[in-house]
Short mmCIF file of C-alpha atoms in Angstrom, two decimals:
data_model
loop_
_atom_site.label_atom_id
_atom_site.label_comp_id
_atom_site.label_asym_id
_atom_site.label_seq_id
_atom_site.Cartn_x
_atom_site.Cartn_y
_atom_site.Cartn_z
CA MET A 206 -94.68 152.52 114.07
CA ALA A 207 -95.60 150.25 111.24
CA ALA A 208 -95.95 146.64 112.31
CA MET A 209 -93.38 144.21 110.99
CA PRO A 210 -94.71 141.04 109.35
CA ALA A 211 -94.77 138.06 111.69
CA THR A 212 -93.54 135.91 108.83
CA ALA A 213 -90.21 137.75 108.52
CA CYS A 214 -87.41 135.23 108.00
CA PRO A 215 -83.67 135.39 108.77
CA ASP A 216 -82.88 136.26 105.14
CA ASP A 217 -85.02 139.39 105.51
CA VAL A 218 -82.97 140.44 108.53
CA HIS A 219 -79.63 139.81 106.82
CA ALA A 220 -80.77 141.81 103.80
CA HIS A 221 -82.00 144.67 105.97
CA PHE A 222 -78.68 144.86 107.84
CA GLN A 223 -76.54 144.26 104.75
CA PRO A 224 -73.67 146.60 105.76
CA PHE A 225 -73.12 144.56 108.94
CA ARG A 226 -73.32 141.06 107.46
CA ARG A 227 -70.27 138.83 107.60
CA ILE A 228 -69.29 138.34 103.96
CA SER A 229 -66.19 136.23 103.40
CA PRO A 230 -65.30 133.21 101.25
CA ALA A 231 -66.16 129.79 102.65
CA TRP A 232 -63.50 127.42 103.92
CA THR A 233 -61.75 125.42 101.21
CA PRO A 234 -59.29 122.50 101.56
CA TYR A 235 -56.49 124.89 100.63
CA GLU A 236 -57.56 127.41 103.26
CA VAL A 237 -57.81 124.72 105.95
CA VAL A 238 -54.29 123.40 105.26
CA LYS A 239 -52.79 126.88 104.89
CA THR A 240 -54.42 128.13 108.10
CA ALA A 241 -53.26 125.07 110.04
CA LEU A 242 -49.66 125.53 108.89
CA LEU A 243 -49.58 129.24 109.51
CA THR A 244 -51.22 128.80 112.90
CA PHE A 245 -48.29 126.66 114.03
CA PHE A 246 -45.40 128.38 112.26
CA VAL A 247 -46.38 132.02 111.64
CA PHE A 248 -49.16 132.99 114.05
CA PRO A 249 -46.94 132.77 117.19
CA LEU A 250 -44.35 135.05 115.58
CA ARG A 251 -46.94 137.58 114.47
CA LEU A 252 -48.60 137.54 117.86
CA LEU A 253 -45.21 138.02 119.53
CA SER A 254 -44.40 140.94 117.23
CA PHE A 255 -47.79 142.45 118.05
CA VAL A 256 -47.02 142.26 121.78
CA VAL A 257 -43.44 143.55 121.44
CA LEU A 258 -44.29 146.41 119.11
CA GLY A 259 -47.41 147.21 121.09
CA THR A 260 -45.28 147.45 124.22
CA GLY A 261 -42.90 149.74 122.35
CA ILE A 262 -45.80 151.98 121.35
CA TYR A 263 -47.06 152.06 124.91
CA LEU A 264 -43.64 152.91 126.38
CA THR A 265 -43.15 155.66 123.81
CA ALA A 266 -46.57 157.10 124.61
CA ALA A 267 -46.01 156.79 128.37
CA LEU A 268 -42.69 158.65 128.15
CA ALA A 269 -44.26 161.32 125.94
CA MET A 270 -47.02 161.80 128.50
CA ALA A 271 -44.68 161.93 131.50
CA GLY A 272 -45.65 164.78 133.75
CA VAL A 273 -49.13 165.18 132.24
CA SER A 274 -51.94 164.22 134.60
CA ALA A 275 -54.80 162.02 133.40
CA ALA A 276 -57.27 164.87 133.86
CA GLU A 277 -55.16 167.42 132.00
CA ASP A 278 -56.04 168.44 128.44
CA TYR A 279 -52.78 169.28 126.68
CA ALA A 280 -54.22 169.41 123.16
CA TYR A 281 -54.29 173.19 123.01
CA ARG A 282 -50.99 174.12 124.57
CA PRO A 283 -47.41 174.22 123.19
CA LEU A 284 -45.39 171.02 123.59
CA PRO A 285 -41.68 170.83 124.39
CA ARG A 286 -39.41 169.49 121.65
CA TRP A 287 -38.62 166.27 123.48
CA ARG A 288 -42.31 165.42 123.79
CA LYS A 289 -42.97 166.10 120.09
CA THR A 290 -39.97 163.94 119.15
CA LEU A 291 -41.32 160.99 121.11
CA LEU A 292 -44.83 161.40 119.69
CA ALA A 293 -43.41 161.41 116.15
CA GLY A 294 -42.00 157.93 116.81
CA ILE A 295 -45.43 156.33 117.28
CA SER A 296 -46.44 156.25 113.60
CA PRO A 297 -43.38 154.24 112.42
CA LEU A 298 -44.07 151.73 115.17
CA VAL A 299 -47.70 151.47 114.08
CA ARG A 300 -46.52 150.84 110.51
CA ALA A 301 -44.27 148.08 111.86
CA VAL A 302 -47.31 146.50 113.55
CA ALA A 303 -49.12 146.45 110.21
CA PHE A 304 -46.12 144.83 108.51
CA CYS A 305 -44.98 142.32 111.13
CA ALA A 306 -48.20 141.43 112.97
CA PHE A 307 -50.88 141.69 110.29
CA GLY A 308 -48.94 140.93 107.12
CA VAL A 309 -49.78 144.28 105.51
CA TYR A 310 -46.51 144.53 103.62
CA ARG A 311 -47.59 147.56 101.65
CA ILE A 312 -50.22 150.21 102.22
CA ARG A 313 -51.26 151.28 98.75
CA TRP A 314 -51.75 155.03 98.97
CA THR A 315 -53.27 156.94 96.06
CA ARG A 316 -52.62 160.64 96.52
CA ALA A 317 -54.86 163.45 95.35
CA ASP A 318 -53.57 166.13 93.00
CA ASP A 319 -53.76 168.90 95.59
CA THR A 320 -51.19 167.39 97.94
CA HIS A 321 -49.85 170.85 98.81
CA GLU A 322 -52.98 171.30 100.92
CA LYS A 323 -52.37 169.82 104.36
CA ALA A 324 -55.16 167.52 105.54
CA LEU A 325 -56.33 168.95 108.85
CA VAL A 326 -59.53 166.90 109.10
CA ILE A 327 -59.89 163.53 107.36
CA VAL A 328 -63.21 161.76 106.87
CA ALA A 329 -63.03 158.07 106.00
CA ASN A 330 -65.28 155.05 105.72
CA HIS A 331 -64.75 152.53 108.50
CA LEU A 332 -64.12 148.83 107.91
CA GLY A 333 -62.21 147.65 110.98
CA TYR A 334 -59.04 148.00 113.01
CA LEU A 335 -56.76 147.69 109.98
CA ASP A 336 -57.96 151.02 108.61
CA ILE A 337 -57.14 152.66 111.96
CA VAL A 338 -53.63 151.21 111.78
CA ALA A 339 -53.18 152.33 108.16
CA LEU A 340 -54.54 155.84 108.68
CA ARG A 341 -52.37 156.35 111.74
CA ALA A 342 -49.29 155.07 109.90
CA VAL A 343 -49.84 157.28 106.86
CA TYR A 344 -51.40 160.44 108.27
CA ALA A 345 -50.28 160.36 111.93
CA GLY A 346 -53.92 160.93 112.76
CA SER A 347 -55.87 160.97 115.99
CA PHE A 348 -59.38 159.58 116.28
CA VAL A 349 -62.66 159.90 118.15
CA ALA A 350 -62.87 157.35 120.98
CA LYS A 351 -65.13 156.46 123.88
CA GLY A 352 -64.22 158.25 127.09
CA ASP A 353 -63.74 154.93 128.88
CA ILE A 354 -60.80 154.09 126.60
CA ALA A 355 -58.74 156.80 128.29
CA LYS A 356 -58.94 154.72 131.49
CA VAL A 357 -57.94 151.41 129.88
CA PRO A 358 -54.41 150.32 130.85
CA LEU A 359 -51.87 150.60 127.99
CA LEU A 360 -54.43 151.57 125.33
CA GLY A 361 -55.54 154.64 127.25
CA SER A 362 -52.01 156.04 127.40
CA VAL A 363 -51.55 155.61 123.67
CA ALA A 364 -54.93 157.16 122.86
CA ARG A 365 -54.20 160.17 125.04
CA ALA A 366 -50.71 160.58 123.62
CA ILE A 367 -51.95 160.79 120.03
CA GLN A 368 -54.68 163.20 121.18
CA CYS A 369 -57.77 161.12 120.52
CA LEU A 370 -60.97 163.07 121.04
CA PHE A 371 -62.81 161.31 123.85
CA VAL A 372 -66.58 161.13 124.11
CA VAL A 373 -67.33 161.96 127.74
CA ASP A 374 -70.57 161.96 129.69
CA GLY A 375 -72.12 165.38 130.14
CA LYS A 376 -70.47 166.92 127.09
CA PRO A 377 -71.99 166.25 123.68
CA LEU A 378 -69.59 164.84 121.10
CA THR A 379 -70.61 167.53 118.64
CA THR A 380 -69.51 170.27 121.06
CA SER A 381 -66.09 168.67 121.60
CA LEU A 382 -65.70 167.99 117.91
CA LEU A 383 -66.51 171.54 116.87
CA GLN A 384 -64.12 172.90 119.49
CA ARG A 385 -61.31 170.70 118.19
CA VAL A 386 -61.93 171.44 114.50
CA ASP A 387 -62.25 175.18 115.09
CA ALA A 388 -59.04 175.23 117.15
CA THR A 389 -57.13 173.28 114.50
CA TYR A 390 -58.15 175.59 111.69
CA ALA A 391 -57.55 178.72 113.79
CA CYS A 392 -54.04 177.47 114.53
CA HIS A 393 -53.19 176.90 110.87
CA LEU A 394 -54.75 180.17 109.75
CA SER A 395 -52.53 181.91 112.27
CA LYS A 396 -49.50 180.11 110.85
CA ARG A 397 -50.34 181.06 107.31
CA ALA A 398 -50.63 184.69 108.29
CA ARG A 399 -47.10 184.56 109.67
CA LEU A 400 -45.53 182.90 106.63
CA SER A 401 -43.76 184.69 103.85
CA THR A 402 -45.32 184.44 100.41
CA GLU A 403 -42.54 182.06 99.30
CA ALA A 404 -43.14 179.52 102.05
CA PRO A 405 -45.20 176.38 101.32
CA THR A 406 -48.81 176.66 102.42
CA GLY A 407 -49.36 175.39 105.94
CA GLU A 408 -45.67 175.08 106.85
CA ALA A 409 -44.97 176.15 110.40
CA PRO A 410 -42.57 179.07 110.98
CA ALA A 411 -39.39 178.39 112.87
CA ASP A 412 -40.73 180.04 116.04
CA CYS A 413 -44.05 178.15 116.04
CA PRO A 414 -44.64 176.88 119.60
CA GLY A 415 -46.06 173.61 118.24
CA CYS A 416 -49.35 173.30 120.10
CA GLY A 417 -50.95 169.87 120.20
CA THR A 418 -53.56 170.65 117.54
CA CYS A 419 -50.81 170.79 114.88
CA LEU A 420 -49.29 167.40 115.53
CA ASN A 421 -52.10 165.06 114.58
CA THR A 422 -54.58 165.15 111.75
CA LEU A 423 -58.04 164.57 113.18
CA THR A 424 -59.52 161.49 111.52
CA ILE A 425 -63.28 160.98 111.69
CA PHE A 426 -65.39 157.99 110.69
CA PRO A 427 -68.77 159.65 110.02
CA GLU A 428 -70.54 156.28 109.79
CA GLY A 429 -69.86 155.83 113.49
CA THR A 430 -69.18 152.10 113.19
CA THR A 431 -67.66 149.50 110.89
CA CYS A 432 -69.22 148.04 107.75
CA ASN A 433 -68.28 145.09 105.54
CA GLY A 434 -67.20 146.93 102.39
CA THR A 435 -70.23 145.99 100.29
CA ALA A 436 -72.31 148.93 101.54
CA MET A 437 -72.11 152.10 103.60
CA ILE A 438 -74.42 153.61 106.18
CA LYS A 439 -75.55 157.22 106.39
CA PHE A 440 -72.87 159.70 107.44
CA ARG A 441 -73.56 161.47 110.71
CA THR A 442 -73.29 165.25 110.54
CA GLY A 443 -71.07 165.99 113.56
CA VAL A 444 -67.84 166.98 111.83
CA PHE A 445 -69.70 168.70 109.00
CA LEU A 446 -71.38 171.15 111.40
CA ALA A 447 -68.12 173.11 111.52
CA GLY A 448 -68.48 173.98 107.83
CA LYS A 449 -64.70 173.58 107.35
CA PRO A 450 -62.86 171.82 104.48
CA VAL A 451 -62.31 168.08 104.90
CA ARG A 452 -60.12 165.54 103.14
CA PRO A 453 -62.13 162.45 102.13
CA VAL A 454 -60.08 159.24 102.22
CA VAL A 455 -61.63 156.03 100.94
CA VAL A 456 -60.46 152.84 102.65
CA LYS A 457 -60.47 149.54 100.77
CA LEU A 458 -59.51 146.12 102.13
CA PRO A 459 -59.07 143.88 99.06
CA TYR A 460 -59.12 140.17 99.80
CA LYS A 461 -59.24 136.73 98.19
CA ARG A 462 -59.81 134.24 101.00
CA TRP A 463 -60.54 136.27 104.13
CA ASN A 464 -62.38 139.57 104.42
CA THR A 465 -60.42 141.66 106.92
CA SER A 466 -63.30 144.05 107.57
CA TRP A 467 -64.54 143.56 111.12
CA GLU A 468 -68.25 143.97 111.68
CA SER A 469 -70.03 140.88 113.06
CA VAL A 470 -67.42 138.35 114.08
CA PRO A 471 -65.66 137.86 117.48
CA PHE A 472 -62.46 139.88 117.78
CA ARG A 473 -60.18 136.99 118.77
CA TYR A 474 -61.36 134.84 115.89
CA HIS A 475 -61.01 137.74 113.48
CA MET A 476 -57.46 138.52 114.62
CA TRP A 477 -56.46 134.86 114.39
CA ARG A 478 -57.78 134.55 110.82
CA THR A 479 -56.16 137.84 109.85
CA MET A 480 -52.80 136.84 111.28
CA THR A 481 -52.93 133.47 109.53
CA GLN A 482 -53.17 134.93 106.04
CA VAL A 483 -50.02 134.97 103.94
CA SER A 484 -50.55 138.69 103.41
CA ASN A 485 -53.29 141.29 103.76
CA SER A 486 -53.97 144.41 101.74
CA VAL A 487 -55.01 147.95 102.63
CA GLU A 488 -55.69 150.69 100.10
CA LEU A 489 -56.17 154.37 100.88
CA VAL A 490 -57.59 156.52 98.09
CA GLU A 491 -57.22 160.20 98.80
CA LEU A 492 -59.78 162.53 97.26
CA PRO A 493 -59.25 166.26 96.67
CA MET A 494 -59.90 168.56 99.59
CA TYR A 495 -63.64 169.15 99.82
CA VAL A 496 -64.32 172.82 100.48
CA PRO A 497 -68.01 173.39 101.28
CA ASP A 498 -69.89 176.06 99.37
CA GLU A 499 -72.25 178.48 101.07
CA ALA A 500 -75.21 176.09 100.93
CA GLU A 501 -73.19 173.19 102.34
CA SER A 502 -71.74 175.33 105.13
CA ALA A 503 -75.28 176.26 106.15
CA ASP A 504 -76.63 172.71 105.83
CA PRO A 505 -74.34 170.06 107.39
CA ARG A 506 -76.58 167.24 106.17
CA LEU A 507 -76.16 168.39 102.57
CA PHE A 508 -72.41 168.72 103.15
CA ALA A 509 -72.22 165.17 104.55
CA GLU A 510 -74.33 163.69 101.73
CA ARG A 511 -72.20 165.22 98.99
CA VAL A 512 -68.94 164.08 100.56
CA GLN A 513 -70.36 160.59 100.97
CA THR A 514 -71.53 160.58 97.34
CA ASP A 515 -67.99 161.34 96.17
CA MET A 516 -66.61 158.52 98.32
CA GLN A 517 -69.39 156.17 97.21
CA ALA A 518 -68.30 156.65 93.59
CA VAL A 519 -64.75 155.50 94.42
CA LEU A 520 -66.28 152.39 96.02
CA ASP A 521 -67.98 151.50 92.72
CA GLY A 522 -71.31 152.95 93.80
CA VAL A 523 -71.98 150.68 96.80
CA PRO A 524 -75.42 151.40 98.29
CA VAL A 525 -75.88 153.65 101.33
CA TYR A 526 -78.27 152.22 103.92
CA GLU A 527 -80.32 154.33 106.33
CA LEU A 528 -78.88 152.61 109.38
CA SER A 529 -76.82 153.67 112.39
CA ARG A 530 -74.48 152.20 114.96
CA LYS A 531 -77.46 151.27 117.13
CA HIS A 532 -78.83 149.13 114.31
CA LYS A 533 -75.67 147.04 114.41
CA PHE A 534 -76.36 146.22 118.07
CA VAL A 535 -79.81 144.98 117.07
CA TYR A 536 -78.30 142.80 114.35
CA HIS A 537 -75.77 141.37 116.79
CA ASP A 538 -78.58 140.53 119.19
CA PHE A 539 -80.30 138.70 116.34
CA LEU A 540 -77.13 136.76 115.52
CA ARG A 541 -76.80 135.77 119.18
CA GLY A 542 -80.40 134.55 119.25
CA LYS A 543 -81.58 137.21 121.70
CA VAL A 544 -84.31 138.45 119.34
CA ASP A 545 -86.14 136.77 116.48
CA ALA A 546 -86.49 138.10 112.93
CA PRO A 547 -89.77 140.04 113.37
CA ALA A 548 -88.52 141.64 116.59
CA ALA A 549 -85.20 142.64 115.00
CA LEU A 550 -86.93 144.32 112.07
CA ALA A 551 -89.43 146.03 114.37
CA LYS A 552 -86.62 147.38 116.55
CA ALA A 553 -84.77 148.59 113.45
CA GLU A 554 -87.83 150.53 112.32
CA GLU A 555 -88.25 151.98 115.81
CA LEU A 556 -84.65 153.18 115.79
CA ARG A 557 -85.06 154.70 112.35
CA ARG A 558 -88.14 156.63 113.39
CA GLY A 559 -86.35 157.88 116.48
CA ASP A 560 -83.31 159.10 114.54
CA LYS A 561 -83.83 162.61 113.16
CA LEU A 562 -81.14 162.20 110.50
CA LEU A 563 -82.46 158.90 109.16
CA LEU A 564 -86.08 159.97 109.41
CA ALA A 565 -85.39 163.17 107.45
CA ALA A 566 -83.52 161.21 104.77
CA ALA A 567 -86.38 158.72 104.45
CA THR A 568 -88.96 161.50 104.23
CA GLU A 569 -87.03 163.29 101.50
CA GLY A 570 -86.61 160.03 99.61
CA ALA A 571 -90.34 159.33 99.75
CA GLU A 572 -91.16 162.85 98.58
CA ALA A 573 -88.71 162.57 95.70
CA ALA A 574 -90.21 159.24 94.64
CA ALA A 575 -93.74 160.66 94.78
CA SER A 576 -92.96 163.83 92.83
CA PRO A 577 -93.65 163.74 89.06
CA ALA A 578 -90.63 163.34 86.79
#
């Protein structure tokens, strides 16, 4: 490992971890007065609505999961009509949370031209909890979550009800992910084979048993963690290993006085500042379905890079950094004063060299730079 210069300064660290930096406008007299007023008059109401609606979501999920044991995987079996009806009520409640609790009065949704193609797997950039709320409200999607979340009171019931894919010890995420993606596509291919030629593509026949894989679009954040909107980090290849079509969705969080992306700021402070804005904005830009060609199906890293390039263009060409979720932990340790600047940069380089995806990308970049034009 190359030695990091002992003279590295904090600015070097912030620049190296650019996607994880906290970038938001400074306090102004207007913002101080506005925040004080909204803290007293609006924040309690928004917090109350968050609790009430959150309780409603939990009760709906708990009723929908009645009779299903915590260890039971119901994602691949038919669901009774009453259970599907209850699950369908979660998304409107999530939209109400966005409106009442977070002041997201409108989710601006730009549709792609090929809207007749149902999005079975969505890949999106990740900025914070608001994009999870928006994607769930619009696409009724499920997400990848840590296995421990399934055991968390309230939240675990909701995550299980919407069929989140849990990362569990002893079973690689890639294996679970491929199993879920393959099952979803097999289900819809079976449906299509049973449809008449006049029926819309992907519409379920009247006698479809309605297995769990059909109810929720699987939404993946290939970056594996949140960024600040000014940059992206390298997409991981997990979902792209399946070689199946994906729907890229670009998330934007426009702001004037408070950046609602959540990357390197305490959660309680972030929620307070978000709830004390007059309004907040979320934009979802849907790209056409990306169907991998033969080369991309055989090379998941190529598939991931090309999808990310398309999304990068929608984000005005923001740079892509060769960093990972583990690098964010290093940056947080630096912000907390647990490591100094040289140690943070040295650890970042160590992580890069130990990451096959990042190391391969760096090697290819060096070879490309060294090759004659």
